[in-house]
PDB file of N, CA and C in Angstrom:
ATOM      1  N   UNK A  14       0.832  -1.200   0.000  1.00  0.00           N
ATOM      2  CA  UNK A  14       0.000   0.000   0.000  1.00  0.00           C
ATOM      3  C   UNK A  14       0.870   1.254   0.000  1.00  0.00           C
ATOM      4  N   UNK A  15       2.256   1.326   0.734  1.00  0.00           N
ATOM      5  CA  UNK A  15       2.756   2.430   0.974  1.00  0.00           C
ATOM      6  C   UNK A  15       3.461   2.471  -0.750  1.00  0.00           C
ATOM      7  N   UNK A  16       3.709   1.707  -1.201  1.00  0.00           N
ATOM      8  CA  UNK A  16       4.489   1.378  -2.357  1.00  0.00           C
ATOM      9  C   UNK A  16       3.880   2.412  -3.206  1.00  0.00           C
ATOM     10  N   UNK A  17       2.614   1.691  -3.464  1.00  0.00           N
ATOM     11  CA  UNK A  17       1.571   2.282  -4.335  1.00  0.00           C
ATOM     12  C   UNK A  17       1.144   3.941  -3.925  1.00  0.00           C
ATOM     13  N   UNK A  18       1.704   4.505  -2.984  1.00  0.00           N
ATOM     14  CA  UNK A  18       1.583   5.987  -2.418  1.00  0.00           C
ATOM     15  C   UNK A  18       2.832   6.659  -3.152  1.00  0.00           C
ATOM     16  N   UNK A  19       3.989   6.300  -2.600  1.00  0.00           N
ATOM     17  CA  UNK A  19       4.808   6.766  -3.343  1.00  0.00           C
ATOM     18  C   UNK A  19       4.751   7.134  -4.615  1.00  0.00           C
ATOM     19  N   UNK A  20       4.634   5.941  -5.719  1.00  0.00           N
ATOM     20  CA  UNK A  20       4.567   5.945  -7.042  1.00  0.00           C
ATOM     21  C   UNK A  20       3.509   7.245  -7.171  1.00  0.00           C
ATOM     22  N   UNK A  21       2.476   6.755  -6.416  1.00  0.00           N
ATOM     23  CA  UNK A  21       1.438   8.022  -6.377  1.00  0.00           C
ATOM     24  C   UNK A  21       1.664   9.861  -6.657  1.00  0.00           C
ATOM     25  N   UNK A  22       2.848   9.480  -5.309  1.00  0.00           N
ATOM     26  CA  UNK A  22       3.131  10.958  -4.781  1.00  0.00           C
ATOM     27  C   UNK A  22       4.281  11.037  -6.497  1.00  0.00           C
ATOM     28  N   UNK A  23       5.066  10.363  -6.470  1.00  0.00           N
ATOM     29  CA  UNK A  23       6.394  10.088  -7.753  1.00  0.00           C
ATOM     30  C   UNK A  23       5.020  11.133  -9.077  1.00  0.00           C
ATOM     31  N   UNK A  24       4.540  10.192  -9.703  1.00  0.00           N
ATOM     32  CA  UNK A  24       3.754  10.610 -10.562  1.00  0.00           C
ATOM     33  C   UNK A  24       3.315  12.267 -10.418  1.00  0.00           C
ATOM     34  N   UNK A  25       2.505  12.606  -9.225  1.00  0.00           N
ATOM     35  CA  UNK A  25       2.140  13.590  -9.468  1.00  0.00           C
ATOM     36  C   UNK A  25       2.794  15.193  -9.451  1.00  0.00           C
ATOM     37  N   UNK A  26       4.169  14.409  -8.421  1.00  0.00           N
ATOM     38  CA  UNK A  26       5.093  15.484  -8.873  1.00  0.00           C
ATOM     39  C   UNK A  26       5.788  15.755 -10.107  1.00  0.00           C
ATOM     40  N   UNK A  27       6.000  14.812 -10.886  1.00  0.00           N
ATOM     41  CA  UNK A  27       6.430  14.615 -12.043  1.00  0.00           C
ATOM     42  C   UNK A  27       5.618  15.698 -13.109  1.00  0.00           C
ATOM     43  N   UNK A  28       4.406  15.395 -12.576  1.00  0.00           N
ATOM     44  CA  UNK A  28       3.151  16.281 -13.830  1.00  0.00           C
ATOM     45  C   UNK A  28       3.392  17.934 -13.410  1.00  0.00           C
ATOM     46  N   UNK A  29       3.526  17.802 -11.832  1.00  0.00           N
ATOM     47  CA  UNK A  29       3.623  19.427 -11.943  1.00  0.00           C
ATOM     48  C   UNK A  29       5.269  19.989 -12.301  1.00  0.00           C
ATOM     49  N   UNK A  30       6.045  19.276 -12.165  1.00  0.00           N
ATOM     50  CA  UNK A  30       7.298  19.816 -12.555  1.00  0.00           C
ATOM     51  C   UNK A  30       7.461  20.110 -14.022  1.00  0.00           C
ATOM     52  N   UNK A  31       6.449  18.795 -15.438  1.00  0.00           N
ATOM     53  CA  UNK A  31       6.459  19.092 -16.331  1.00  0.00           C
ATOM     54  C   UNK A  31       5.413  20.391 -16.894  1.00  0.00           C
ATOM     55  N   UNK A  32       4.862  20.486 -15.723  1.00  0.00           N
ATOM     56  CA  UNK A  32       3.526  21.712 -16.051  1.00  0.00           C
ATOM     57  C   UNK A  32       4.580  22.578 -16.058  1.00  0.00           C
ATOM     58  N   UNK A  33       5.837  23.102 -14.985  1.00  0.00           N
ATOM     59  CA  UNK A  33       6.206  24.324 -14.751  1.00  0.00           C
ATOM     60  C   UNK A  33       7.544  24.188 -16.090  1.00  0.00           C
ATOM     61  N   UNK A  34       7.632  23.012 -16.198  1.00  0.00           N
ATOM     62  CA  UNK A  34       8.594  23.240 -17.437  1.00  0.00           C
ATOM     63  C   UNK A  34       7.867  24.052 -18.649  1.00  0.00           C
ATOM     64  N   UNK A  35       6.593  23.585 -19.074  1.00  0.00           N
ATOM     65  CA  UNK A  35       6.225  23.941 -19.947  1.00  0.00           C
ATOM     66  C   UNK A  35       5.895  25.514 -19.671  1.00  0.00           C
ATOM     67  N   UNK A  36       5.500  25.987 -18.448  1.00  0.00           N
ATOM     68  CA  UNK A  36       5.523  27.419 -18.191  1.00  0.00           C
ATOM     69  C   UNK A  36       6.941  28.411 -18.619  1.00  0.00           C
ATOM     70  N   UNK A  37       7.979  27.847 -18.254  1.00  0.00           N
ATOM     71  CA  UNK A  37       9.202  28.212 -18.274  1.00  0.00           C
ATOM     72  C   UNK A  37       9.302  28.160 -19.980  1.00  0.00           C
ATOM     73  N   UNK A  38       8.870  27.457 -20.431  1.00  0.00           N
ATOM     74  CA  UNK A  38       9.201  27.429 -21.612  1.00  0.00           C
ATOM     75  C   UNK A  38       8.442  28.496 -22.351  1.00  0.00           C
ATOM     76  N   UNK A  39       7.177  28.358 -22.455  1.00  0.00           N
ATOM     77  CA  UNK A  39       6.335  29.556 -22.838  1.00  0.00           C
ATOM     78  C   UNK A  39       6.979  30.941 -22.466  1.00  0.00           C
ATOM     79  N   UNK A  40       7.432  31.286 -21.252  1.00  0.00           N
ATOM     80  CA  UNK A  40       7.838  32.790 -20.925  1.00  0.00           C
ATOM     81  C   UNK A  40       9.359  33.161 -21.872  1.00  0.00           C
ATOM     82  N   UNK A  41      10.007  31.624 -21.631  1.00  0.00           N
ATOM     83  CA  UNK A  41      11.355  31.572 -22.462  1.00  0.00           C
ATOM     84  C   UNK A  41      10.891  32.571 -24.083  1.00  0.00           C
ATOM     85  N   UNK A  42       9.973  31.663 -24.716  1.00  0.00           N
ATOM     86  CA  UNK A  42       9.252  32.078 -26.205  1.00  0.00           C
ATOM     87  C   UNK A  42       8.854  33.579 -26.030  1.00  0.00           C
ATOM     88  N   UNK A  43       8.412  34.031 -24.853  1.00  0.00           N
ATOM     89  CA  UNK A  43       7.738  35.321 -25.091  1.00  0.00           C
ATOM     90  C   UNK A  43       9.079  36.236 -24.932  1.00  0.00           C
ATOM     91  N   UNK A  44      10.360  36.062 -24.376  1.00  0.00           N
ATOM     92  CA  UNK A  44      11.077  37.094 -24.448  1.00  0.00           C
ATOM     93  C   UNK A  44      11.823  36.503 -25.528  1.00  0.00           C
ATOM     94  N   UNK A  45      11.920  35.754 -25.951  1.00  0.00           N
ATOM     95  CA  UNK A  45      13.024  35.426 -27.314  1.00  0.00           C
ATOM     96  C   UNK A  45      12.002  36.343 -28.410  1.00  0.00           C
ATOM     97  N   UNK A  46      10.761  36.325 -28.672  1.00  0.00           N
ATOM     98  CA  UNK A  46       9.870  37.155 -29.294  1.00  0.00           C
ATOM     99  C   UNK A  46       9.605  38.418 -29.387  1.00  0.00           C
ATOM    100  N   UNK A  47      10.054  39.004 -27.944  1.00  0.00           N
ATOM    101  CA  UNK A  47      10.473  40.465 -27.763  1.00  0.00           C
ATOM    102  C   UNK A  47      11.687  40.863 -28.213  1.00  0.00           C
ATOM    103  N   UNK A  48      13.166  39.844 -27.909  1.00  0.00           N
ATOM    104  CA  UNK A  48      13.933  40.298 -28.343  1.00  0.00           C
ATOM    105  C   UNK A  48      14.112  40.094 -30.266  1.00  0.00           C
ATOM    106  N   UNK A  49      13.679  39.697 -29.996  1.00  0.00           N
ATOM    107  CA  UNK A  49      13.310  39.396 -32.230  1.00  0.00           C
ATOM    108  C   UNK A  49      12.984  40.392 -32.562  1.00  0.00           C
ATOM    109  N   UNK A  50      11.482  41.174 -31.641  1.00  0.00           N
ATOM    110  CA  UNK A  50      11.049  42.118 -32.228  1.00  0.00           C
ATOM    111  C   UNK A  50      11.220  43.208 -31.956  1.00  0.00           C
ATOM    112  N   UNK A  51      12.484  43.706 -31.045  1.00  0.00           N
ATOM    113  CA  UNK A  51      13.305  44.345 -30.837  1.00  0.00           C
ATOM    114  C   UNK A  51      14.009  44.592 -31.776  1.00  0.00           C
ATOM    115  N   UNK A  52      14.825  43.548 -32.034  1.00  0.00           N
ATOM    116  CA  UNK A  52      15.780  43.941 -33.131  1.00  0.00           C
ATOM    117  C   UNK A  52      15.213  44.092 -34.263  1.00  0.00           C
ATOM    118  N   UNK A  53      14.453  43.322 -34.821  1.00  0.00           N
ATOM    119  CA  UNK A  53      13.875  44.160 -36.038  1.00  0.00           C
ATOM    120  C   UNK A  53      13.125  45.684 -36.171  1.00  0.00           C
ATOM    121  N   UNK A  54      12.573  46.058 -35.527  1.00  0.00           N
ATOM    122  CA  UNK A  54      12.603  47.322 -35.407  1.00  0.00           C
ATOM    123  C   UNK A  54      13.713  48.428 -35.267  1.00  0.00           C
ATOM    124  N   UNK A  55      14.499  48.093 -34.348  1.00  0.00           N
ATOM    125  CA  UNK A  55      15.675  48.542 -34.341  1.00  0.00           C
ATOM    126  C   UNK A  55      16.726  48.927 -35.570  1.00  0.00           C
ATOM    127  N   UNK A  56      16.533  47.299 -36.528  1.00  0.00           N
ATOM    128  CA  UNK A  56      17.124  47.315 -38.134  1.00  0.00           C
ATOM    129  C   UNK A  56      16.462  48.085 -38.867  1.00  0.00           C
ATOM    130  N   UNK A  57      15.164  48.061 -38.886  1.00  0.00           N
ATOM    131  CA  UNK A  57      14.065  49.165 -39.486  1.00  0.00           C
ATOM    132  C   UNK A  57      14.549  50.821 -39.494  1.00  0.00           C
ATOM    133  N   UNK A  58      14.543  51.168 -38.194  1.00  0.00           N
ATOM    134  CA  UNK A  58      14.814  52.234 -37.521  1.00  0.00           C
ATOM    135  C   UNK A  58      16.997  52.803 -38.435  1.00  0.00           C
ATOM    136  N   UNK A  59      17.198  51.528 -38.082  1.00  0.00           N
ATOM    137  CA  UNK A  59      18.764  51.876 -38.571  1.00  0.00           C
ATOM    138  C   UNK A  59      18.660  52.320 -40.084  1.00  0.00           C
ATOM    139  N   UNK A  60      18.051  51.338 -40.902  1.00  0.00           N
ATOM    140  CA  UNK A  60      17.812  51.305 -42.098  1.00  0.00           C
ATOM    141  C   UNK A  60      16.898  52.669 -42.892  1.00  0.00           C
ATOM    142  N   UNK A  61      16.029  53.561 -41.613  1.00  0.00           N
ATOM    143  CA  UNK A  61      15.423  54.186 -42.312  1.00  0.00           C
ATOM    144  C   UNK A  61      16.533  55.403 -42.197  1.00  0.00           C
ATOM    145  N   UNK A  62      16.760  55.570 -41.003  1.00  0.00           N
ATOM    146  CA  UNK A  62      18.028  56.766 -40.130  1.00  0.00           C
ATOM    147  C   UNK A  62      19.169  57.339 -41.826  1.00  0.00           C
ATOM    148  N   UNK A  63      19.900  55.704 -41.829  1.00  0.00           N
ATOM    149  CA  UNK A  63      20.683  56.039 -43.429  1.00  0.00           C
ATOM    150  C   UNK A  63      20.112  56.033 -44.625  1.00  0.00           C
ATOM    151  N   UNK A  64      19.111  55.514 -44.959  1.00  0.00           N
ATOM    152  CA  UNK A  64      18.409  55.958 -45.906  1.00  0.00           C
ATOM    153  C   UNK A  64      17.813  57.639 -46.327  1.00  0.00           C
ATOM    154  N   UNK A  65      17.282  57.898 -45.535  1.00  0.00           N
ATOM    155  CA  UNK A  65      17.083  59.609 -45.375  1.00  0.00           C
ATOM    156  C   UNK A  65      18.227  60.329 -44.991  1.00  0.00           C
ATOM    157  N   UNK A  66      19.488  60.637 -44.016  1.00  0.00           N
ATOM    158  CA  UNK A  66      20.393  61.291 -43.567  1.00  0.00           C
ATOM    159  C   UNK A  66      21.243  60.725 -45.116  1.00  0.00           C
ATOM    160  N   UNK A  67      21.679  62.167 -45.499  1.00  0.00           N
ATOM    161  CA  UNK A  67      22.918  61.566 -46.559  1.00  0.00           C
ATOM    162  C   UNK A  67      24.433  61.026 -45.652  1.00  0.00           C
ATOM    163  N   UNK A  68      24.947  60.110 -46.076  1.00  0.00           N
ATOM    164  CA  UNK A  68      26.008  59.904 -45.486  1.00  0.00           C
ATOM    165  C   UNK A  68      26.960  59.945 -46.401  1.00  0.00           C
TER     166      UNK A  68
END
């Protein structure tokens, strides 16, 4: 009986550790997405700067 608790307790920590992985992962995506869209704007911004200013 205690066997079958463990495995119990085993399992359900398992699910929430993969829940918080998958959280971690999602927030990971949302700043890799900011910084993407960071820099492209940024290239935008560079690109328009020398385009108009004669250099």
């Amino acid at each position: 009986m205690r066997h079958g608790y463990l495995q119990f307790n085993a399992h359900s920590r398992a699910r929430k550790l993969a829940r918080g992985a998958a959280k971690r992962v999602r927030a990971s995506d949302i700043v890799l997405g900011m910084m993407l869209a960071t820099l492209v704007v940024w290239l935008i911004a560079y690109a328009f700067i020398h385009m108009v200013t004669p250099v």
